[in-house]
Amino acid sequence: MPRSVTQPKSAWPAIATRTVLALLGGYAFTYAFTAALARLLPLDPVDAVTAASLLSFVVYLVFILWAFASASLRRVLVGAGIAIPWAIVGFWPQLMEVLG
């Protein structure tokens, strides 16, 4: 009598989702973090932008590694969502100009 064998679930959808979140979410997070850090550093504007830009490479790498090391996709989504407050801090003057 044959036993019913269940097919293993494919890992490719999870890998593709983590890849997209790592690349796009990491980019959004890094962009917002760099803008906020450049605004918050107590340096001349040119030096603050340079320091924040140099640090952005490390931040992007860490986000990508964390996206694949995280236990669940929900944590990665929350991590990418943290980009929203960083973006508000980083782009506050431009936001105020647009809003009036």
PDB file of N, CA, C and O in Angstrom, residues 12-77:
ATOM      1  N   TRP A  12      11.657  29.114  -3.165  1.00  0.00           N
ATOM      2  CA  TRP A  12      11.936  30.221  -4.075  1.00  0.00           C
ATOM      3  C   TRP A  12      11.065  31.458  -3.865  1.00  0.00           C
ATOM      4  O   TRP A  12      11.571  32.580  -3.981  1.00  0.00           O
ATOM      5  N   PRO A  13       9.775  31.341  -3.574  1.00  0.00           N
ATOM      6  CA  PRO A  13       9.005  32.573  -3.317  1.00  0.00           C
ATOM      7  C   PRO A  13       9.527  33.363  -2.116  1.00  0.00           C
ATOM      8  O   PRO A  13       9.609  34.592  -2.166  1.00  0.00           O
ATOM      9  N   ALA A  14       9.918  32.672  -1.059  1.00  0.00           N
ATOM     10  CA  ALA A  14      10.463  33.357   0.115  1.00  0.00           C
ATOM     11  C   ALA A  14      11.807  34.010  -0.205  1.00  0.00           C
ATOM     12  O   ALA A  14      12.093  35.128   0.240  1.00  0.00           O
ATOM     13  N   ILE A  15      12.610  33.336  -0.991  1.00  0.00           N
ATOM     14  CA  ILE A  15      13.914  33.887  -1.364  1.00  0.00           C
ATOM     15  C   ILE A  15      13.729  35.118  -2.250  1.00  0.00           C
ATOM     16  O   ILE A  15      14.408  36.137  -2.072  1.00  0.00           O
ATOM     17  N   ALA A  16      12.797  35.032  -3.202  1.00  0.00           N
ATOM     18  CA  ALA A  16      12.545  36.179  -4.081  1.00  0.00           C
ATOM     19  C   ALA A  16      11.999  37.366  -3.290  1.00  0.00           C
ATOM     20  O   ALA A  16      12.401  38.515  -3.529  1.00  0.00           O
ATOM     21  N   THR A  17      11.111  37.100  -2.339  1.00  0.00           N
ATOM     22  CA  THR A  17      10.563  38.178  -1.525  1.00  0.00           C
ATOM     23  C   THR A  17      11.645  38.828  -0.679  1.00  0.00           C
ATOM     24  O   THR A  17      11.730  40.056  -0.585  1.00  0.00           O
ATOM     25  N   ARG A  18      12.481  38.019  -0.060  1.00  0.00           N
ATOM     26  CA  ARG A  18      13.576  38.583   0.743  1.00  0.00           C
ATOM     27  C   ARG A  18      14.556  39.367  -0.128  1.00  0.00           C
ATOM     28  O   ARG A  18      15.082  40.386   0.297  1.00  0.00           O
ATOM     29  N   THR A  19      14.790  38.904  -1.340  1.00  0.00           N
ATOM     30  CA  THR A  19      15.699  39.616  -2.237  1.00  0.00           C
ATOM     31  C   THR A  19      15.140  40.984  -2.602  1.00  0.00           C
ATOM     32  O   THR A  19      15.858  41.991  -2.551  1.00  0.00           O
ATOM     33  N   VAL A  20      13.858  41.035  -2.949  1.00  0.00           N
ATOM     34  CA  VAL A  20      13.238  42.318  -3.297  1.00  0.00           C
ATOM     35  C   VAL A  20      13.220  43.251  -2.085  1.00  0.00           C
ATOM     36  O   VAL A  20      13.537  44.444  -2.197  1.00  0.00           O
ATOM     37  N   LEU A  21      12.863  42.714  -0.920  1.00  0.00           N
ATOM     38  CA  LEU A  21      12.862  43.541   0.293  1.00  0.00           C
ATOM     39  C   LEU A  21      14.266  44.010   0.648  1.00  0.00           C
ATOM     40  O   LEU A  21      14.448  45.148   1.091  1.00  0.00           O
ATOM     41  N   ALA A  22      15.249  43.146   0.471  1.00  0.00           N
ATOM     42  CA  ALA A  22      16.621  43.531   0.790  1.00  0.00           C
ATOM     43  C   ALA A  22      17.101  44.645  -0.132  1.00  0.00           C
ATOM     44  O   ALA A  22      17.701  45.622   0.330  1.00  0.00           O
ATOM     45  N   LEU A  23      16.827  44.513  -1.415  1.00  0.00           N
ATOM     46  CA  LEU A  23      17.321  45.512  -2.361  1.00  0.00           C
ATOM     47  C   LEU A  23      16.535  46.819  -2.294  1.00  0.00           C
ATOM     48  O   LEU A  23      17.119  47.895  -2.121  1.00  0.00           O
ATOM     49  N   LEU A  24      15.212  46.746  -2.420  1.00  0.00           N
ATOM     50  CA  LEU A  24      14.406  47.972  -2.454  1.00  0.00           C
ATOM     51  C   LEU A  24      14.180  48.564  -1.064  1.00  0.00           C
ATOM     52  O   LEU A  24      14.289  49.775  -0.874  1.00  0.00           O
ATOM     53  N   GLY A  25      13.857  47.707  -0.098  1.00  0.00           N
ATOM     54  CA  GLY A  25      13.678  48.192   1.268  1.00  0.00           C
ATOM     55  C   GLY A  25      14.982  48.706   1.859  1.00  0.00           C
ATOM     56  O   GLY A  25      15.002  49.710   2.573  1.00  0.00           O
ATOM     57  N   GLY A  26      16.063  48.006   1.552  1.00  0.00           N
ATOM     58  CA  GLY A  26      17.373  48.464   2.014  1.00  0.00           C
ATOM     59  C   GLY A  26      17.767  49.785   1.397  1.00  0.00           C
ATOM     60  O   GLY A  26      18.354  50.645   2.050  1.00  0.00           O
ATOM     61  N   TYR A  27      17.440  49.954   0.126  1.00  0.00           N
ATOM     62  CA  TYR A  27      17.742  51.221  -0.535  1.00  0.00           C
ATOM     63  C   TYR A  27      16.938  52.357   0.090  1.00  0.00           C
ATOM     64  O   TYR A  27      17.484  53.425   0.383  1.00  0.00           O
ATOM     65  N   ALA A  28      15.646  52.134   0.317  1.00  0.00           N
ATOM     66  CA  ALA A  28      14.800  53.172   0.929  1.00  0.00           C
ATOM     67  C   ALA A  28      15.290  53.502   2.332  1.00  0.00           C
ATOM     68  O   ALA A  28      15.374  54.673   2.715  1.00  0.00           O
ATOM     69  N   PHE A  29      15.600  52.469   3.112  1.00  0.00           N
ATOM     70  CA  PHE A  29      16.095  52.696   4.465  1.00  0.00           C
ATOM     71  C   PHE A  29      17.404  53.466   4.449  1.00  0.00           C
ATOM     72  O   PHE A  29      17.586  54.430   5.200  1.00  0.00           O
ATOM     73  N   THR A  30      18.324  53.060   3.587  1.00  0.00           N
ATOM     74  CA  THR A  30      19.638  53.704   3.524  1.00  0.00           C
ATOM     75  C   THR A  30      19.520  55.144   3.044  1.00  0.00           C
ATOM     76  O   THR A  30      20.187  56.043   3.568  1.00  0.00           O
ATOM     77  N   TYR A  31      18.671  55.383   2.066  1.00  0.00           N
ATOM     78  CA  TYR A  31      18.473  56.738   1.546  1.00  0.00           C
ATOM     79  C   TYR A  31      17.927  57.662   2.629  1.00  0.00           C
ATOM     80  O   TYR A  31      18.431  58.767   2.837  1.00  0.00           O
ATOM     81  N   ALA A  32      16.920  57.187   3.360  1.00  0.00           N
ATOM     82  CA  ALA A  32      16.323  57.993   4.416  1.00  0.00           C
ATOM     83  C   ALA A  32      17.295  58.179   5.578  1.00  0.00           C
ATOM     84  O   ALA A  32      17.420  59.271   6.137  1.00  0.00           O
ATOM     85  N   PHE A  33      18.011  57.121   5.944  1.00  0.00           N
ATOM     86  CA  PHE A  33      18.975  57.202   7.035  1.00  0.00           C
ATOM     87  C   PHE A  33      20.102  58.170   6.707  1.00  0.00           C
ATOM     88  O   PHE A  33      20.521  58.967   7.551  1.00  0.00           O
ATOM     89  N   THR A  34      20.577  58.130   5.468  1.00  0.00           N
ATOM     90  CA  THR A  34      21.659  59.026   5.058  1.00  0.00           C
ATOM     91  C   THR A  34      21.206  60.478   5.078  1.00  0.00           C
ATOM     92  O   THR A  34      21.940  61.360   5.541  1.00  0.00           O
ATOM     93  N   ALA A  35      19.999  60.753   4.613  1.00  0.00           N
ATOM     94  CA  ALA A  35      19.477  62.122   4.626  1.00  0.00           C
ATOM     95  C   ALA A  35      19.312  62.631   6.055  1.00  0.00           C
ATOM     96  O   ALA A  35      19.673  63.774   6.364  1.00  0.00           O
ATOM     97  N   ALA A  36      18.787  61.773   6.935  1.00  0.00           N
ATOM     98  CA  ALA A  36      18.598  62.182   8.327  1.00  0.00           C
ATOM     99  C   ALA A  36      19.940  62.387   9.021  1.00  0.00           C
ATOM    100  O   ALA A  36      20.116  63.355   9.767  1.00  0.00           O
ATOM    101  N   LEU A  37      20.873  61.492   8.792  1.00  0.00           N
ATOM    102  CA  LEU A  37      22.183  61.620   9.429  1.00  0.00           C
ATOM    103  C   LEU A  37      22.919  62.860   8.941  1.00  0.00           C
ATOM    104  O   LEU A  37      23.558  63.560   9.739  1.00  0.00           O
ATOM    105  N   ALA A  38      22.823  63.157   7.662  1.00  0.00           N
ATOM    106  CA  ALA A  38      23.470  64.362   7.130  1.00  0.00           C
ATOM    107  C   ALA A  38      22.878  65.622   7.751  1.00  0.00           C
ATOM    108  O   ALA A  38      23.574  66.610   7.952  1.00  0.00           O
ATOM    109  N   ARG A  39      21.603  65.590   8.068  1.00  0.00           N
ATOM    110  CA  ARG A  39      20.961  66.753   8.689  1.00  0.00           C
ATOM    111  C   ARG A  39      21.301  66.848  10.174  1.00  0.00           C
ATOM    112  O   ARG A  39      21.399  67.938  10.727  1.00  0.00           O
ATOM    113  N   LEU A  40      21.480  65.718  10.851  1.00  0.00           N
ATOM    114  CA  LEU A  40      21.666  65.712  12.301  1.00  0.00           C
ATOM    115  C   LEU A  40      23.119  65.817  12.751  1.00  0.00           C
ATOM    116  O   LEU A  40      23.362  66.186  13.904  1.00  0.00           O
ATOM    117  N   LEU A  41      24.064  65.498  11.901  1.00  0.00           N
ATOM    118  CA  LEU A  41      25.475  65.575  12.311  1.00  0.00           C
ATOM    119  C   LEU A  41      25.886  67.029  12.554  1.00  0.00           C
ATOM    120  O   LEU A  41      25.584  67.901  11.746  1.00  0.00           O
ATOM    121  N   PRO A  42      26.595  67.274  13.646  1.00  0.00           N
ATOM    122  CA  PRO A  42      27.011  68.648  13.951  1.00  0.00           C
ATOM    123  C   PRO A  42      28.300  69.042  13.224  1.00  0.00           C
ATOM    124  O   PRO A  42      29.304  69.388  13.840  1.00  0.00           O
ATOM    125  N   LEU A  43      28.274  68.978  11.907  1.00  0.00           N
ATOM    126  CA  LEU A  43      29.426  69.314  11.080  1.00  0.00           C
ATOM    127  C   LEU A  43      29.001  70.339  10.040  1.00  0.00           C
ATOM    128  O   LEU A  43      27.822  70.647   9.892  1.00  0.00           O
ATOM    129  N   ASP A  44      29.979  70.848   9.299  1.00  0.00           N
ATOM    130  CA  ASP A  44      29.633  71.664   8.146  1.00  0.00           C
ATOM    131  C   ASP A  44      28.790  70.819   7.196  1.00  0.00           C
ATOM    132  O   ASP A  44      28.964  69.594   7.139  1.00  0.00           O
ATOM    133  N   PRO A  45      27.899  71.431   6.434  1.00  0.00           N
ATOM    134  CA  PRO A  45      27.022  70.633   5.562  1.00  0.00           C
ATOM    135  C   PRO A  45      27.760  69.702   4.602  1.00  0.00           C
ATOM    136  O   PRO A  45      27.346  68.553   4.407  1.00  0.00           O
ATOM    137  N   VAL A  46      28.847  70.171   4.019  1.00  0.00           N
ATOM    138  CA  VAL A  46      29.595  69.322   3.081  1.00  0.00           C
ATOM    139  C   VAL A  46      30.203  68.128   3.807  1.00  0.00           C
ATOM    140  O   VAL A  46      30.152  66.992   3.322  1.00  0.00           O
ATOM    141  N   ASP A  47      30.761  68.361   4.987  1.00  0.00           N
ATOM    142  CA  ASP A  47      31.352  67.268   5.753  1.00  0.00           C
ATOM    143  C   ASP A  47      30.289  66.294   6.261  1.00  0.00           C
ATOM    144  O   ASP A  47      30.520  65.088   6.293  1.00  0.00           O
ATOM    145  N   ALA A  48      29.141  66.807   6.656  1.00  0.00           N
ATOM    146  CA  ALA A  48      28.063  65.938   7.139  1.00  0.00           C
ATOM    147  C   ALA A  48      27.552  65.040   6.017  1.00  0.00           C
ATOM    148  O   ALA A  48      27.315  63.843   6.240  1.00  0.00           O
ATOM    149  N   VAL A  49      27.390  65.591   4.830  1.00  0.00           N
ATOM    150  CA  VAL A  49      26.933  64.782   3.694  1.00  0.00           C
ATOM    151  C   VAL A  49      27.974  63.732   3.329  1.00  0.00           C
ATOM    152  O   VAL A  49      27.640  62.573   3.047  1.00  0.00           O
ATOM    153  N   THR A  50      29.241  64.108   3.355  1.00  0.00           N
ATOM    154  CA  THR A  50      30.307  63.160   3.032  1.00  0.00           C
ATOM    155  C   THR A  50      30.356  62.021   4.045  1.00  0.00           C
ATOM    156  O   THR A  50      30.435  60.847   3.666  1.00  0.00           O
ATOM    157  N   ALA A  51      30.298  62.361   5.328  1.00  0.00           N
ATOM    158  CA  ALA A  51      30.343  61.326   6.369  1.00  0.00           C
ATOM    159  C   ALA A  51      29.123  60.413   6.289  1.00  0.00           C
ATOM    160  O   ALA A  51      29.245  59.190   6.396  1.00  0.00           O
ATOM    161  N   ALA A  52      27.962  60.982   6.084  1.00  0.00           N
ATOM    162  CA  ALA A  52      26.747  60.172   5.985  1.00  0.00           C
ATOM    163  C   ALA A  52      26.775  59.290   4.739  1.00  0.00           C
ATOM    164  O   ALA A  52      26.335  58.137   4.783  1.00  0.00           O
ATOM    165  N   SER A  53      27.298  59.810   3.645  1.00  0.00           N
ATOM    166  CA  SER A  53      27.372  59.022   2.410  1.00  0.00           C
ATOM    167  C   SER A  53      28.352  57.856   2.546  1.00  0.00           C
ATOM    168  O   SER A  53      28.085  56.762   2.052  1.00  0.00           O
ATOM    169  N   LEU A  54      29.459  58.089   3.226  1.00  0.00           N
ATOM    170  CA  LEU A  54      30.410  57.003   3.430  1.00  0.00           C
ATOM    171  C   LEU A  54      29.815  55.918   4.325  1.00  0.00           C
ATOM    172  O   LEU A  54      30.010  54.723   4.076  1.00  0.00           O
ATOM    173  N   LEU A  55      29.080  56.320   5.329  1.00  0.00           N
ATOM    174  CA  LEU A  55      28.460  55.352   6.220  1.00  0.00           C
ATOM    175  C   LEU A  55      27.305  54.604   5.544  1.00  0.00           C
ATOM    176  O   LEU A  55      26.973  53.480   5.929  1.00  0.00           O
ATOM    177  N   SER A  56      26.721  55.194   4.514  1.00  0.00           N
ATOM    178  CA  SER A  56      25.563  54.576   3.865  1.00  0.00           C
ATOM    179  C   SER A  56      25.903  53.234   3.236  1.00  0.00           C
ATOM    180  O   SER A  56      25.047  52.346   3.185  1.00  0.00           O
ATOM    181  N   PHE A  57      27.119  53.045   2.775  1.00  0.00           N
ATOM    182  CA  PHE A  57      27.505  51.763   2.188  1.00  0.00           C
ATOM    183  C   PHE A  57      27.445  50.651   3.226  1.00  0.00           C
ATOM    184  O   PHE A  57      26.993  49.545   2.941  1.00  0.00           O
ATOM    185  N   VAL A  58      27.887  50.942   4.431  1.00  0.00           N
ATOM    186  CA  VAL A  58      27.846  49.958   5.508  1.00  0.00           C
ATOM    187  C   VAL A  58      26.396  49.685   5.927  1.00  0.00           C
ATOM    188  O   VAL A  58      26.009  48.541   6.157  1.00  0.00           O
ATOM    189  N   VAL A  59      25.581  50.738   6.013  1.00  0.00           N
ATOM    190  CA  VAL A  59      24.182  50.580   6.404  1.00  0.00           C
ATOM    191  C   VAL A  59      23.441  49.708   5.391  1.00  0.00           C
ATOM    192  O   VAL A  59      22.677  48.810   5.772  1.00  0.00           O
ATOM    193  N   TYR A  60      23.660  49.939   4.114  1.00  0.00           N
ATOM    194  CA  TYR A  60      22.994  49.152   3.075  1.00  0.00           C
ATOM    195  C   TYR A  60      23.417  47.686   3.148  1.00  0.00           C
ATOM    196  O   TYR A  60      22.589  46.778   3.053  1.00  0.00           O
ATOM    197  N   LEU A  61      24.697  47.442   3.326  1.00  0.00           N
ATOM    198  CA  LEU A  61      25.198  46.077   3.438  1.00  0.00           C
ATOM    199  C   LEU A  61      24.585  45.370   4.645  1.00  0.00           C
ATOM    200  O   LEU A  61      24.133  44.224   4.544  1.00  0.00           O
ATOM    201  N   VAL A  62      24.549  46.047   5.785  1.00  0.00           N
ATOM    202  CA  VAL A  62      23.994  45.441   6.995  1.00  0.00           C
ATOM    203  C   VAL A  62      22.506  45.144   6.810  1.00  0.00           C
ATOM    204  O   VAL A  62      22.014  44.096   7.237  1.00  0.00           O
ATOM    205  N   PHE A  63      21.768  46.043   6.160  1.00  0.00           N
ATOM    206  CA  PHE A  63      20.347  45.789   5.933  1.00  0.00           C
ATOM    207  C   PHE A  63      20.152  44.573   5.042  1.00  0.00           C
ATOM    208  O   PHE A  63      19.276  43.741   5.298  1.00  0.00           O
ATOM    209  N   ILE A  64      20.932  44.441   3.992  1.00  0.00           N
ATOM    210  CA  ILE A  64      20.807  43.290   3.097  1.00  0.00           C
ATOM    211  C   ILE A  64      21.116  41.992   3.844  1.00  0.00           C
ATOM    212  O   ILE A  64      20.380  41.002   3.738  1.00  0.00           O
ATOM    213  N   LEU A  65      22.182  41.988   4.620  1.00  0.00           N
ATOM    214  CA  LEU A  65      22.522  40.792   5.387  1.00  0.00           C
ATOM    215  C   LEU A  65      21.438  40.466   6.406  1.00  0.00           C
ATOM    216  O   LEU A  65      21.071  39.303   6.601  1.00  0.00           O
ATOM    217  N   TRP A  66      20.895  41.491   7.052  1.00  0.00           N
ATOM    218  CA  TRP A  66      19.854  41.289   8.049  1.00  0.00           C
ATOM    219  C   TRP A  66      18.569  40.770   7.405  1.00  0.00           C
ATOM    220  O   TRP A  66      17.856  39.965   8.008  1.00  0.00           O
ATOM    221  N   ALA A  67      18.272  41.206   6.195  1.00  0.00           N
ATOM    222  CA  ALA A  67      17.056  40.752   5.515  1.00  0.00           C
ATOM    223  C   ALA A  67      17.087  39.249   5.278  1.00  0.00           C
ATOM    224  O   ALA A  67      16.043  38.592   5.333  1.00  0.00           O
ATOM    225  N   PHE A  68      18.239  38.693   5.039  1.00  0.00           N
ATOM    226  CA  PHE A  68      18.335  37.251   4.829  1.00  0.00           C
ATOM    227  C   PHE A  68      18.552  36.478   6.121  1.00  0.00           C
ATOM    228  O   PHE A  68      18.249  35.298   6.197  1.00  0.00           O
ATOM    229  N   ALA A  69      19.058  37.134   7.159  1.00  0.00           N
ATOM    230  CA  ALA A  69      19.294  36.454   8.429  1.00  0.00           C
ATOM    231  C   ALA A  69      18.091  36.525   9.362  1.00  0.00           C
ATOM    232  O   ALA A  69      18.026  35.769  10.331  1.00  0.00           O
ATOM    233  N   SER A  70      17.153  37.396   9.077  1.00  0.00           N
ATOM    234  CA  SER A  70      15.994  37.577   9.939  1.00  0.00           C
ATOM    235  C   SER A  70      15.126  36.326   9.959  1.00  0.00           C
ATOM    236  O   SER A  70      15.002  35.611   8.971  1.00  0.00           O
ATOM    237  N   ALA A  71      14.502  36.096  11.106  1.00  0.00           N
ATOM    238  CA  ALA A  71      13.679  34.895  11.266  1.00  0.00           C
ATOM    239  C   ALA A  71      12.374  34.965  10.480  1.00  0.00           C
ATOM    240  O   ALA A  71      11.863  33.947  10.038  1.00  0.00           O
ATOM    241  N   SER A  72      11.826  36.158  10.300  1.00  0.00           N
ATOM    242  CA  SER A  72      10.552  36.267   9.591  1.00  0.00           C
ATOM    243  C   SER A  72      10.566  37.469   8.649  1.00  0.00           C
ATOM    244  O   SER A  72      11.310  38.427   8.845  1.00  0.00           O
ATOM    245  N   LEU A  73       9.716  37.387   7.640  1.00  0.00           N
ATOM    246  CA  LEU A  73       9.598  38.488   6.691  1.00  0.00           C
ATOM    247  C   LEU A  73       8.960  39.717   7.332  1.00  0.00           C
ATOM    248  O   LEU A  73       9.213  40.847   6.916  1.00  0.00           O
ATOM    249  N   ARG A  74       8.135  39.499   8.344  1.00  0.00           N
ATOM    250  CA  ARG A  74       7.490  40.623   9.024  1.00  0.00           C
ATOM    251  C   ARG A  74       8.528  41.540   9.662  1.00  0.00           C
ATOM    252  O   ARG A  74       8.391  42.762   9.632  1.00  0.00           O
ATOM    253  N   ARG A  75       9.590  40.977  10.219  1.00  0.00           N
ATOM    254  CA  ARG A  75      10.651  41.798  10.810  1.00  0.00           C
ATOM    255  C   ARG A  75      11.350  42.637   9.746  1.00  0.00           C
ATOM    256  O   ARG A  75      11.716  43.771   9.992  1.00  0.00           O
ATOM    257  N   VAL A  76      11.539  42.068   8.587  1.00  0.00           N
ATOM    258  CA  VAL A  76      12.176  42.810   7.498  1.00  0.00           C
ATOM    259  C   VAL A  76      11.271  43.953   7.044  1.00  0.00           C
ATOM    260  O   VAL A  76      11.730  45.061   6.781  1.00  0.00           O
ATOM    261  N   LEU A  77       9.967  43.697   6.957  1.00  0.00           N
ATOM    262  CA  LEU A  77       9.027  44.756   6.582  1.00  0.00           C
ATOM    263  C   LEU A  77       9.016  45.885   7.609  1.00  0.00           C
ATOM    264  O   LEU A  77       8.974  47.060   7.249  1.00  0.00           O
TER     265      LEU A  77
END
